[in-house]
XYZ file of C-alpha atoms in Angstrom:
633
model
C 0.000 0.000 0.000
C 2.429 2.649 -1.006
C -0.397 4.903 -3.650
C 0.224 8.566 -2.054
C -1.909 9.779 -4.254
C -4.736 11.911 -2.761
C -6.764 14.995 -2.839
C -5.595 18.431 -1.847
C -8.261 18.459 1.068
C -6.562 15.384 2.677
C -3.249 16.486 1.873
C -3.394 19.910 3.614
C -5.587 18.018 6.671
C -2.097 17.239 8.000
C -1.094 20.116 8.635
C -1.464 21.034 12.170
C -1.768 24.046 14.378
C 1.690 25.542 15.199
C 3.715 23.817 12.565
C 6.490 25.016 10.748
C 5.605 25.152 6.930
C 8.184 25.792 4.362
C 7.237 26.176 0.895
C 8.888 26.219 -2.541
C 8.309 28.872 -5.313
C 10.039 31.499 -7.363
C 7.232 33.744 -8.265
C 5.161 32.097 -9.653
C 7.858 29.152 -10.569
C 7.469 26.327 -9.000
C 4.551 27.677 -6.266
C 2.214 25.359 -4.505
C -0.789 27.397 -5.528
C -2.902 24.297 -5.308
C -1.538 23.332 -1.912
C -1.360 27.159 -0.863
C -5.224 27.616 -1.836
C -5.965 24.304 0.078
C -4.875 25.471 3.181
C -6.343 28.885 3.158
C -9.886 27.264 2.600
C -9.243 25.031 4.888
C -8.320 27.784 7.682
C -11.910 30.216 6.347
C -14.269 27.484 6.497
C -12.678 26.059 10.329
C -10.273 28.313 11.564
C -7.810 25.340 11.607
C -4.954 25.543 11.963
C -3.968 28.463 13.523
C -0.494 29.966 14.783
C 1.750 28.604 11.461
C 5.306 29.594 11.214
C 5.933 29.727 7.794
C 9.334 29.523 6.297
C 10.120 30.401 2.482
C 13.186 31.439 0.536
C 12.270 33.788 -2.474
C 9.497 35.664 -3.218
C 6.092 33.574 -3.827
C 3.272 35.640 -5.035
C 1.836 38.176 -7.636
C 1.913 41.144 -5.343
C -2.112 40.719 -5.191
C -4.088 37.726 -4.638
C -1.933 33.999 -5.612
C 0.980 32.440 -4.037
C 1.433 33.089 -0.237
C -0.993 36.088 -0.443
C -3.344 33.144 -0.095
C -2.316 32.607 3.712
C -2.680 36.802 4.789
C -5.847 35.986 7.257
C -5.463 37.105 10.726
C -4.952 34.242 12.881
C -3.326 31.502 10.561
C 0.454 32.464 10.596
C 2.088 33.468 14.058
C 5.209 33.662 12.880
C 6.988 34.451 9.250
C 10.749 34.341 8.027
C 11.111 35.383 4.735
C 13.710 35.924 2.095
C 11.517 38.670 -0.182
C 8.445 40.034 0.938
C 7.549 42.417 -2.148
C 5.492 39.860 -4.271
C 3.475 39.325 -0.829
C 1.097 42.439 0.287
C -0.917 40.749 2.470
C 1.611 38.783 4.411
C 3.419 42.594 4.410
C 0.632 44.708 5.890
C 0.317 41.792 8.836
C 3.586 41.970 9.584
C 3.852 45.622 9.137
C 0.850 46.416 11.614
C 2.548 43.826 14.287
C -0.160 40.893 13.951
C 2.356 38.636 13.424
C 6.036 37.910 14.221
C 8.494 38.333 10.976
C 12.155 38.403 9.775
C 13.818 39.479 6.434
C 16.496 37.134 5.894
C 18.900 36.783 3.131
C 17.179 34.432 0.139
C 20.455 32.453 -0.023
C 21.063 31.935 3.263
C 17.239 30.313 3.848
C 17.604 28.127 0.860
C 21.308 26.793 1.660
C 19.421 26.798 5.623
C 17.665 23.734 4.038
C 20.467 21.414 2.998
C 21.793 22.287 6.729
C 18.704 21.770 8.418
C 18.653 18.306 6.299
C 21.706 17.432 7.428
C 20.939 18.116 10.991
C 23.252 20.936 11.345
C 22.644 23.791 14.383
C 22.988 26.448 11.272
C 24.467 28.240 8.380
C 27.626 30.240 8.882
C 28.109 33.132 6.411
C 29.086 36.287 6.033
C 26.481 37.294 3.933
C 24.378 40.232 5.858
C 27.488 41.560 7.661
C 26.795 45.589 7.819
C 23.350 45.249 6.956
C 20.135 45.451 8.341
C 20.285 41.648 8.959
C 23.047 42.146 11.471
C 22.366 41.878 14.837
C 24.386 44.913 15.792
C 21.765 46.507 13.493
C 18.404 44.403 13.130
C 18.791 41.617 13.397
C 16.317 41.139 11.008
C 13.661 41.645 12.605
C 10.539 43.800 10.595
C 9.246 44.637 13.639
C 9.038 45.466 17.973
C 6.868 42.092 18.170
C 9.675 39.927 16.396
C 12.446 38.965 20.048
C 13.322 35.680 18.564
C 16.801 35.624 18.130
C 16.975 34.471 13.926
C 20.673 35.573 13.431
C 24.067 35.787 15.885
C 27.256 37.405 15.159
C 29.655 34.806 15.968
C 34.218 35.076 15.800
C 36.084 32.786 14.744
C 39.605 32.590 14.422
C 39.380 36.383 14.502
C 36.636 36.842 11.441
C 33.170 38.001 12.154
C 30.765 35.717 10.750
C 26.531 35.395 10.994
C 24.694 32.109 11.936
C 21.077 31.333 10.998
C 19.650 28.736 13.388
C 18.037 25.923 12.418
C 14.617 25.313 12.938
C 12.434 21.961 12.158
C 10.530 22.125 9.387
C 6.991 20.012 9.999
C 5.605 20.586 6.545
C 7.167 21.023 3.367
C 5.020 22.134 0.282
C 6.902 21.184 -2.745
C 6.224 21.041 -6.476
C 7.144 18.929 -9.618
C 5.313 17.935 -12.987
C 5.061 14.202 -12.767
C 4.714 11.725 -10.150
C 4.221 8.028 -9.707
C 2.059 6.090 -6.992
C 5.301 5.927 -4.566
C 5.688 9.532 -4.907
C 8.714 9.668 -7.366
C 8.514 13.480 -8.543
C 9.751 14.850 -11.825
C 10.224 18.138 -12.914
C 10.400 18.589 -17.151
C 7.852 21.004 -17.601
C 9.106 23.025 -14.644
C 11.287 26.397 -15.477
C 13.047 25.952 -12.518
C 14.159 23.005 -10.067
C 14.525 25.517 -7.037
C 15.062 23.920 -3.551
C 12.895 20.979 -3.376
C 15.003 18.169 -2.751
C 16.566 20.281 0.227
C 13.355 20.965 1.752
C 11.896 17.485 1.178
C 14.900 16.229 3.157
C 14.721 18.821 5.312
C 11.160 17.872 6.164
C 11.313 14.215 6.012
C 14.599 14.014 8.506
C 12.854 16.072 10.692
C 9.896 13.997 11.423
C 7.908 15.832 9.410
C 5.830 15.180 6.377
C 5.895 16.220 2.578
C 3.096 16.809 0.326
C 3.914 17.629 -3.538
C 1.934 19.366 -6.195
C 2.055 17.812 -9.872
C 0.247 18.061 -13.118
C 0.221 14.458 -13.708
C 0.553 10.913 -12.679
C 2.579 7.962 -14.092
C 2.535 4.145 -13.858
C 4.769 3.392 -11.013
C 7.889 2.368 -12.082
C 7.610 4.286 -15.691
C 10.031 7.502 -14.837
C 13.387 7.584 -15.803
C 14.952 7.568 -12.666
C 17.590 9.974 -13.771
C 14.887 12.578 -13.999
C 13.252 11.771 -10.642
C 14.214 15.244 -8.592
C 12.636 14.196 -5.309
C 12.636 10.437 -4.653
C 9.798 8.770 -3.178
C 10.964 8.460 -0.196
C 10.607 11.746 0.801
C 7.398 11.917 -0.357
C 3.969 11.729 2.060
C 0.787 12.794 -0.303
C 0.775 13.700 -4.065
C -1.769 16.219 -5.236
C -2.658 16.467 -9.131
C -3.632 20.131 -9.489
C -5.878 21.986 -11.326
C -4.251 23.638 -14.583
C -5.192 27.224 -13.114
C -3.165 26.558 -9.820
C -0.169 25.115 -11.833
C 0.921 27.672 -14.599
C 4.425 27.410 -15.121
C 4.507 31.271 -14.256
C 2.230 33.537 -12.979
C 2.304 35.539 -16.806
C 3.076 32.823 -18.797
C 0.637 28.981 -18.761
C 3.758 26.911 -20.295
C 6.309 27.842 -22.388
C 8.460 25.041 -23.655
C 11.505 27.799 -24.317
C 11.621 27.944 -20.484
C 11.417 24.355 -19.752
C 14.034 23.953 -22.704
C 12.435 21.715 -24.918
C 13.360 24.611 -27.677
C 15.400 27.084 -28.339
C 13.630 30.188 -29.555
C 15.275 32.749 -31.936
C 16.258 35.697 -29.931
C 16.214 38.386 -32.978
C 12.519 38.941 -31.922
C 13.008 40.109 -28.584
C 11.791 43.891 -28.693
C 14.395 46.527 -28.030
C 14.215 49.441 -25.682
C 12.858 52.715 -26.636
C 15.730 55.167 -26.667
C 14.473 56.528 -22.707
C 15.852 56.973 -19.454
C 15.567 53.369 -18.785
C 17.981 52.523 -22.207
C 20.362 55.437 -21.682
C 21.052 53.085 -17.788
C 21.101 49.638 -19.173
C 23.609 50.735 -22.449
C 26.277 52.249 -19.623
C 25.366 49.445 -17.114
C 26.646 46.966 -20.358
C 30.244 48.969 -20.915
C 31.088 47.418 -17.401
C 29.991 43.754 -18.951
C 33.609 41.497 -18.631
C 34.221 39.712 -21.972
C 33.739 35.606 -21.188
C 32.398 36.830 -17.566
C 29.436 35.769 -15.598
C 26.584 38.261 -14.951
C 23.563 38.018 -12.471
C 21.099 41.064 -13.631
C 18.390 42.138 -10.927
C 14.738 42.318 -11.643
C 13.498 45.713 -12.742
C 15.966 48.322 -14.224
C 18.655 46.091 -14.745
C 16.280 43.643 -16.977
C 17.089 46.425 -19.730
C 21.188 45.453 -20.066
C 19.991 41.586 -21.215
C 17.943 43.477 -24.129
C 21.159 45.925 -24.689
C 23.476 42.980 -24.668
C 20.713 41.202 -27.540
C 20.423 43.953 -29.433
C 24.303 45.034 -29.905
C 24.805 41.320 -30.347
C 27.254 40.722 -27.253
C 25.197 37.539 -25.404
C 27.577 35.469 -26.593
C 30.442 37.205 -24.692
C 29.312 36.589 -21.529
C 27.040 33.647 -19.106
C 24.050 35.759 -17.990
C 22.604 33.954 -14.620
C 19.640 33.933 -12.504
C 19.541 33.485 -8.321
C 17.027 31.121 -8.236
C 19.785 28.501 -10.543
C 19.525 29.925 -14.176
C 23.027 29.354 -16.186
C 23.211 30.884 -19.784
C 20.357 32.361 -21.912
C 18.196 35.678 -21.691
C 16.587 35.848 -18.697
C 12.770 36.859 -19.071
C 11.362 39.791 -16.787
C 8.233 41.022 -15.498
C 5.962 38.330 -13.847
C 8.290 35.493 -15.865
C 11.134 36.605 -13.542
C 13.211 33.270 -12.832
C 12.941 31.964 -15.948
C 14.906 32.121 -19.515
C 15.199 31.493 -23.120
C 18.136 28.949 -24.200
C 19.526 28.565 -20.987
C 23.015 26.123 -20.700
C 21.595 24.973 -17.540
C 19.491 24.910 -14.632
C 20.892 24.331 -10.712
C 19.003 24.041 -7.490
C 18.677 27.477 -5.821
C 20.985 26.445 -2.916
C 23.741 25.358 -5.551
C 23.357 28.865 -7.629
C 23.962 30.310 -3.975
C 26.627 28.479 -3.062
C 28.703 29.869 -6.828
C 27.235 33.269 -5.856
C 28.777 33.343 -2.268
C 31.821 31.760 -3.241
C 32.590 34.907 -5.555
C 31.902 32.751 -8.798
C 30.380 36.264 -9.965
C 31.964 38.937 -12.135
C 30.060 41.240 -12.531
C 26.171 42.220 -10.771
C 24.255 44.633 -12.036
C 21.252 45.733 -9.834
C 18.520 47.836 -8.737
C 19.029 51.281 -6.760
C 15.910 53.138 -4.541
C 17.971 54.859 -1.678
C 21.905 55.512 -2.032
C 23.482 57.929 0.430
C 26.764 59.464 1.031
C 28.530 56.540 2.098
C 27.517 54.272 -0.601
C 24.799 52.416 1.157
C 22.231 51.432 -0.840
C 18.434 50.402 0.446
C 15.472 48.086 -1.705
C 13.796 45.934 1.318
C 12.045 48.827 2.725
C 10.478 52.012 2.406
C 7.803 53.312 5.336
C 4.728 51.656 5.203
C 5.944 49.358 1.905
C 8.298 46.122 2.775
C 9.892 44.903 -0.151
C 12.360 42.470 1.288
C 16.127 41.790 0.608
C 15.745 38.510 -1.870
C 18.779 37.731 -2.911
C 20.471 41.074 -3.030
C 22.549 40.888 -0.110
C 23.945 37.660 -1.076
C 24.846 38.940 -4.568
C 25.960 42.449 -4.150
C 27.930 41.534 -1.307
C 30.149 38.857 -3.378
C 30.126 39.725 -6.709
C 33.419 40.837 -7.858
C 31.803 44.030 -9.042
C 28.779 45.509 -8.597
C 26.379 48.132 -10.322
C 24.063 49.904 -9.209
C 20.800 50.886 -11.618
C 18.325 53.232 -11.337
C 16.863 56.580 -11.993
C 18.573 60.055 -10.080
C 15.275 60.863 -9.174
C 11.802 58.445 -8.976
C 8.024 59.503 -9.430
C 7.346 61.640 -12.337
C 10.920 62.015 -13.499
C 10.685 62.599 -17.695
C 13.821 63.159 -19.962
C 14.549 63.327 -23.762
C 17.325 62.873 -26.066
C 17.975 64.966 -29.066
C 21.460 65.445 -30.693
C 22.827 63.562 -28.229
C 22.375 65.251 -25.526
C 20.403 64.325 -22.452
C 17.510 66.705 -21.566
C 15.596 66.655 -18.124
C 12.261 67.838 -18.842
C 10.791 67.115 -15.777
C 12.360 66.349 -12.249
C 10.896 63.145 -10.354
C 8.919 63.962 -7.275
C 11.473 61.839 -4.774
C 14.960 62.067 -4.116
C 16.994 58.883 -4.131
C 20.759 60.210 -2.875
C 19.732 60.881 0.696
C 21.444 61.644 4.021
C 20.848 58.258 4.897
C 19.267 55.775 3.871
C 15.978 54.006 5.774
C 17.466 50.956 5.862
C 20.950 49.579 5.046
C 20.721 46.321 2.359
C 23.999 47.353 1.037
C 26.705 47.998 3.341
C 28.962 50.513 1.309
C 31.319 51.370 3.957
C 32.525 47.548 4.317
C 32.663 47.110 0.817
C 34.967 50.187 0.027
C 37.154 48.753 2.374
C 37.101 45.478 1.018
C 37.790 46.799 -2.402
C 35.054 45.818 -3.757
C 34.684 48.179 -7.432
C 31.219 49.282 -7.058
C 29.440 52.247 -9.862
C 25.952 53.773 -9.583
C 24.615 54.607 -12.766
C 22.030 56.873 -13.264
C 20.752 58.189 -16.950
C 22.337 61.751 -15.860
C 25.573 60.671 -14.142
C 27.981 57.714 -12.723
C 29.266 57.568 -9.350
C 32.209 55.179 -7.669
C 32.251 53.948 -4.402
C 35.564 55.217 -2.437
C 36.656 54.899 1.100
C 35.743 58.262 1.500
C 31.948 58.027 0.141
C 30.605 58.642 -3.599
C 32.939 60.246 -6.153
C 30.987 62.000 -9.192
C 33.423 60.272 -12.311
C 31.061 60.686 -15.575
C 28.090 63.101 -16.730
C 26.058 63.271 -19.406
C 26.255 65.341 -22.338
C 23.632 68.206 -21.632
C 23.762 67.924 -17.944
C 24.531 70.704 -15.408
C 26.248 69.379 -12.623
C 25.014 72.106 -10.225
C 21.576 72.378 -11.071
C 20.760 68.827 -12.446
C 23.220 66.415 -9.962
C 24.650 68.687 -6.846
C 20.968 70.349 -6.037
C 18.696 66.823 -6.626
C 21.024 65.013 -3.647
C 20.673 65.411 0.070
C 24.521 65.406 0.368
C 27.574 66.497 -1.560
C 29.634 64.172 -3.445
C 33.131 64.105 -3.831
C 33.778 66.099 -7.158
C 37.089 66.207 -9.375
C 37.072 66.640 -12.824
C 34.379 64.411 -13.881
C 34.245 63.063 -17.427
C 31.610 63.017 -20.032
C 29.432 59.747 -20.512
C 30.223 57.844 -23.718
C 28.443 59.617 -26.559
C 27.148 56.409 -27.612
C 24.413 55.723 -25.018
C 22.745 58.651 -26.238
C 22.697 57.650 -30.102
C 19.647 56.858 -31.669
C 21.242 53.409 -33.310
C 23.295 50.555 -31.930
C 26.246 51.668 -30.149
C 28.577 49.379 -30.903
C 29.265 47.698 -27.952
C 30.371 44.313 -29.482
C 33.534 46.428 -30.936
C 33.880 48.061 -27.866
C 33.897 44.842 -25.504
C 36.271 43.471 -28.585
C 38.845 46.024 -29.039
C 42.132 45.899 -28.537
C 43.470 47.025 -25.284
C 46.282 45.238 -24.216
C 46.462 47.300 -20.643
C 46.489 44.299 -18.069
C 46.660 41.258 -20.857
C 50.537 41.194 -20.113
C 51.578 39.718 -16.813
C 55.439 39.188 -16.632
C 56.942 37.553 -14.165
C 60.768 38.153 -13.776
C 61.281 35.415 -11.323
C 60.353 32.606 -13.277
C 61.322 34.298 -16.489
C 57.885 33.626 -17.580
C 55.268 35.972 -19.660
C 51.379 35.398 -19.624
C 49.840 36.743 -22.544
C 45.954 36.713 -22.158
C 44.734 37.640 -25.526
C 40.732 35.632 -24.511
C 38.241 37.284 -26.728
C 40.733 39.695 -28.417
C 40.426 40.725 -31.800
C 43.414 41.640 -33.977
C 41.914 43.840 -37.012
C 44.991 45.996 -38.622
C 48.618 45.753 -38.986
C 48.592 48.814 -36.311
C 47.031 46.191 -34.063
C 49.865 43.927 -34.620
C 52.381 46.872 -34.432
C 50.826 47.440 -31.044
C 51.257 43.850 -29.963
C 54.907 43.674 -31.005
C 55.593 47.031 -29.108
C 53.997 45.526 -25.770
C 55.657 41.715 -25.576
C 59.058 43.045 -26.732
C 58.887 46.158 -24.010
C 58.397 42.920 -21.141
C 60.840 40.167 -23.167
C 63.491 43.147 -23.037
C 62.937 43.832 -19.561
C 64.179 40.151 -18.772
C 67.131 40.056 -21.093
C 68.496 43.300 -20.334
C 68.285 41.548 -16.616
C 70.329 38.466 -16.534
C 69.893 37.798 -19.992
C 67.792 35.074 -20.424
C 65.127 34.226 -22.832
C 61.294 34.642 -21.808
C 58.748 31.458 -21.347
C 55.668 32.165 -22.758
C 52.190 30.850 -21.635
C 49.394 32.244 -23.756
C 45.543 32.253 -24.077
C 43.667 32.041 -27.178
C 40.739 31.021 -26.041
C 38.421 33.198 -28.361
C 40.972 34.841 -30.214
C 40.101 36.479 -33.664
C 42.630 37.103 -36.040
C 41.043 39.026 -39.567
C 42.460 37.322 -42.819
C 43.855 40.787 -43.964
C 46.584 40.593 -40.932
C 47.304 36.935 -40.592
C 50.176 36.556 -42.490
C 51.961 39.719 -40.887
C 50.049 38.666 -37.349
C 51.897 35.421 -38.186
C 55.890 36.888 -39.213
C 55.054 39.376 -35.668
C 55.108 35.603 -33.608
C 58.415 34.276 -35.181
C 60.766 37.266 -34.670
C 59.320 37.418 -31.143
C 59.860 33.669 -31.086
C 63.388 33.745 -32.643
C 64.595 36.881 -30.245
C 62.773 36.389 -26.952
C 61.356 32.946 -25.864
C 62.701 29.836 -24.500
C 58.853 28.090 -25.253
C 55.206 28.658 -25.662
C 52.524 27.016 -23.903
C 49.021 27.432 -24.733
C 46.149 27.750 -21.943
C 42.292 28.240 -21.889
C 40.404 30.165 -19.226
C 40.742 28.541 -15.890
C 43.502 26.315 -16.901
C 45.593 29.691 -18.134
C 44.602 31.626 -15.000
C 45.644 28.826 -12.886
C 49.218 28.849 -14.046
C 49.407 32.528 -14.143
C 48.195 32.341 -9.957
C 50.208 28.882 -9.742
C 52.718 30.751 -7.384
C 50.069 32.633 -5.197
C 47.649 29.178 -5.157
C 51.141 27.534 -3.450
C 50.875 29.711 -1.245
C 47.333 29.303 -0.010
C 47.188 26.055 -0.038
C 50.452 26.178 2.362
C 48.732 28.461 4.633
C 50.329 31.243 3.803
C 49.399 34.692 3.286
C 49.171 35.625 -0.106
C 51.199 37.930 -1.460
């Protein structure tokens, strides 16, 4: 008697009063709906049960009546801990008025809390929330006076500051897949997204608890391939077949078989941006995109550099990503936010987390609603409106760089281009650059003195974060410093001799960004190191065009080969990288007589490297080091 097959009724009947229920969802990816909708009937028609903590990672709802919306009556949730609470008005306003107990915690940090809760860890350790709102020495978290649970620590060891999340039991675990068998074997192929629901199935099941999964569909027991079985049925306590209006694959979208990847769609029909102040920020947000580079863009503002980076033909210079596991592709915005077209691949949440945390990203780009004077930046709260963190602390704190996106101004702001200049016609109502900010998601302080390189860009001006706060660095054409930057900000910048935006955001056509990214600049491709006699050329993704390109090349290696032999006289080892490299037929031949003289007059070999591989042997020296436990220097 293992059919776990049964109705939604019975399934949610389990659930009982005080339990803690965590539940899977990205959106609208992957959301219980049919579960979710369950219980809240359940809880109108008998008031049971009451007093629910409910535990979820990202944001689950439409900002109005699906997802955990669904479970915003009085009486039914005592307690709520919450990665992003914008998607979720009704669970906002309760915990904004103090009817129940909640916590904004870092998205990544709840979903890797799973895998350590399944593993019967105490915690998570991370750094991530360090400066922010989140830390205890600030918030703690907490949204508001009702919320004393202690949901974070500040903790030392060996001499670093780190955070722990506690674990907690999880008693119920709503998860969802497309196909399951009689034993509960779940699979996920129409899904856009595989999120965190093995973690939280284990998490459930090793805690004594139960699981109960949502599916479109049942199959004869012993029919799935088990390679595609994402939560084994072991886990598994009750299987619910939805109904197809509780199961879209996202709230906008019913199924799309681009963003389960059954296809690949053409991307040439993706609209481009009208030529506003939301293009003019997404075309100088893609000048900082790193050539063979991986990119996690924000939802909102920064959804404009993917169309950029289609239109000016660049997505195949860099590995765009997505928080909730998204690898490759064009991520889609709006209400389809999670998903994408032609993605490479698809990881659990907790896994994309893990490569976010661990610095695996170059470059962020994300949204901006409060900056002030010492770079902090705030999006999880405003007055009466609670947005919640998501995953932005987890990404703008490790990303190697980090931009900032948005508007100087907000509510009413209108601008026009014409002959490339930038015209503001009419100043937004609210101010963004602010004394201080209401509440700290970025820490900008900590990250100046990390050295973290971090730019706000705004469609009037660019700003760099410094140890000493924001320094103005570019303007736009048609812009008065004074009157259109200096007297819209609550504080004053630090101002030198700022330089003008590139002319090209404020054409009407492409602005060649492919050539741009492509060009040849040779400034840090050369790494010599004397010691070892060795040279590391890293010519990735460079394109040699004209013989002045190749004159330029020559000039460079011989300046560092001459360097060593005017030394101690020895010839130069060379290690190269070609990975990418264009060469145009015009300058071959003379690209090609450029390599033997070097050859014949400065090296003792040449070894050729690829991406990691070349990078490795370039930080052989410093990776001895490490792994000795030494400083590095």
């Amino acid at each position: 008697m293992r059919n776990k097959i049964t109705t939604a009724e019975e399934a949610v009947a389990v659930v009982h009063a005080g339990d803690t229920l965590a539940t899977s969802g990205f959106v609208g990816i992957g959301t219980p709906d049919c579960l979710l909708q369950a219980l809240a009937q359940r809880f109108h028609k008998t008031g049971t049960p009451r007093d629910l903590t409910l535990l979820f990672a990202a944001g689950q709802g439409d900002g109005a009546e699906q997802g955990l919306n669904r479970l915003g009556q009085p009486g039914l949730l005592k307690k709520v801990i919450g990665g992003h609470w914008g998607l979720i008005p009704r669970l906002g306003a309760l915990a904004l008025a103090g009817e129940i107990e909640a916590w904004n915690l870092p998205q990544g940090c709840i979903s890797q809390l799973y895998r350590d809760i399944a593993a019967c860890k105490p915690g998570t350790f991370s750094k991530v929330g360090l400066g922010t709102f989140v830390d205890p020495r600030q918030e703690g978290g907490r949204i508001n006076a009702r919320s004393t649970d202690e949901r974070v620590r500040l903790m030392h060891i060996d001499g670093e500051e780190w955070l722990f999340y506690p674990a907690m039991p999880i008693h119920v675990a709503f998860v969802r897949g497309t196909t399951a068998d009689a034993h509960g074997n779940i699979t996920m192929e129409r899904e856009a997204l595989t999120l965190d629901n093995l973690a939280m199935a284990m998490a459930a099941h090793n805690s004594g608890g139960v699981v109960i999964a949502q599916v479109e569909r049942i199959a004869k027991t012993g029919s799935l391939d088990p390679r595609q079985v994402r939560i084994p049925g072991t886990l598994v306590d009750c299987v619910v077949v939805s109904t197809p209006e509780t199961h879209r694959q996202t709230y906008a979208t019913a199924y799309s078989p681009a963003f389960s990847a059954e296809i690949q769609v053409p991307l040439d029909h993706l609209p481009t941006l009208p030529l506003d102040e939301r293009k003019l920020i997404a075309r100088r947000c893609a000048l900082e995109l790193p050539v063979d580079g991986v990119v996690n863009l924000g939802i909102g503002m920064p959804e404009g550099v993917s169309s950029v980076a289609n239109e000016e033909g660049v997505l195949d210079l860099i590995t765009l990503t997505a928080e909730p596991g998204v690898i490759g592709g064009v991520p889609a915005g709006g209400l389809n936010f999670g998903a994408a077209y032609n993605v490479e691949a698809v990881i659990d949440q907790n896994q994309q987390f893990d490569f976010y945390d661990g610095g695996g990203l170059d470059l962020a780009v994300l949204g901006m609603a409060e900056c002030d004077a010492q770079g902090n930046i705030n999006v999880s709260r405003f007055g009466s409106r609670l947005a919640g963190a998501g995953g932005f602390i987890n990404i703008s704190q490790n990303a190697r760089q980090v931009v900032f996106a948005g508007t100087f101004t907000a509510g009413g702001l209108k601008v026009a281009v014409e002959g490339g200049q930038l015209q503001i016609l009419r100043e937004g109502r609210e101010r963004k650059f602010k004394k201080a900010v209401q509440q700290i998601t970025f820490a900008g302080q900590r990250a100046a003195e990390r050295g973290q390189p971090v730019h706000y860009v705004t469609e009037r001006c660019v700003f760099e974060l410094t140890v000493g706060g924001l320094r103005l660095t570019e303007v736009a054409p048609g812009v008065n410093i004074e009157r259109d930057i200096l007297a819209q900000m609550d504080f004053a910048p630090l101002v030198d001799e700022p330089r003008l935006m590139d002319a090209s955001i404020f054409s009407p056509g492409p602005m060649g960004l492919h050539h741009m990214l492509m060009s040849l600049r040779l400034d840090g491709r050369l790494h010599l190191d004397v010691q070892r006699h060795l040279l590391f050329l890293d010519f990735q993704h460079l394109r040699v065009r004209t013989l002045d390109d190749v004159a330029q090349i020559r000039a460079a290696v011989s300046a560092h080969c001459e360097a060593v032999v005017q030394h101690d006289g020895q010839r130069v080892g060379v290690i190269v990288n070609y990975d990418g490299f264009a060469l145009d037929d015009d300058v071959a031949e003379a690209y090609a007589a450029m390599v033997a003289d070097l050859e014949a007059r400065y090296y003792s070999r040449v070894s050729r490297y690829a991406g990691g591989a070349y990078r490795r042997m370039r930080l052989s020296r410093a990776l001895t080091r490490i792994v000795d436990g030494h400083p590095q220097g």
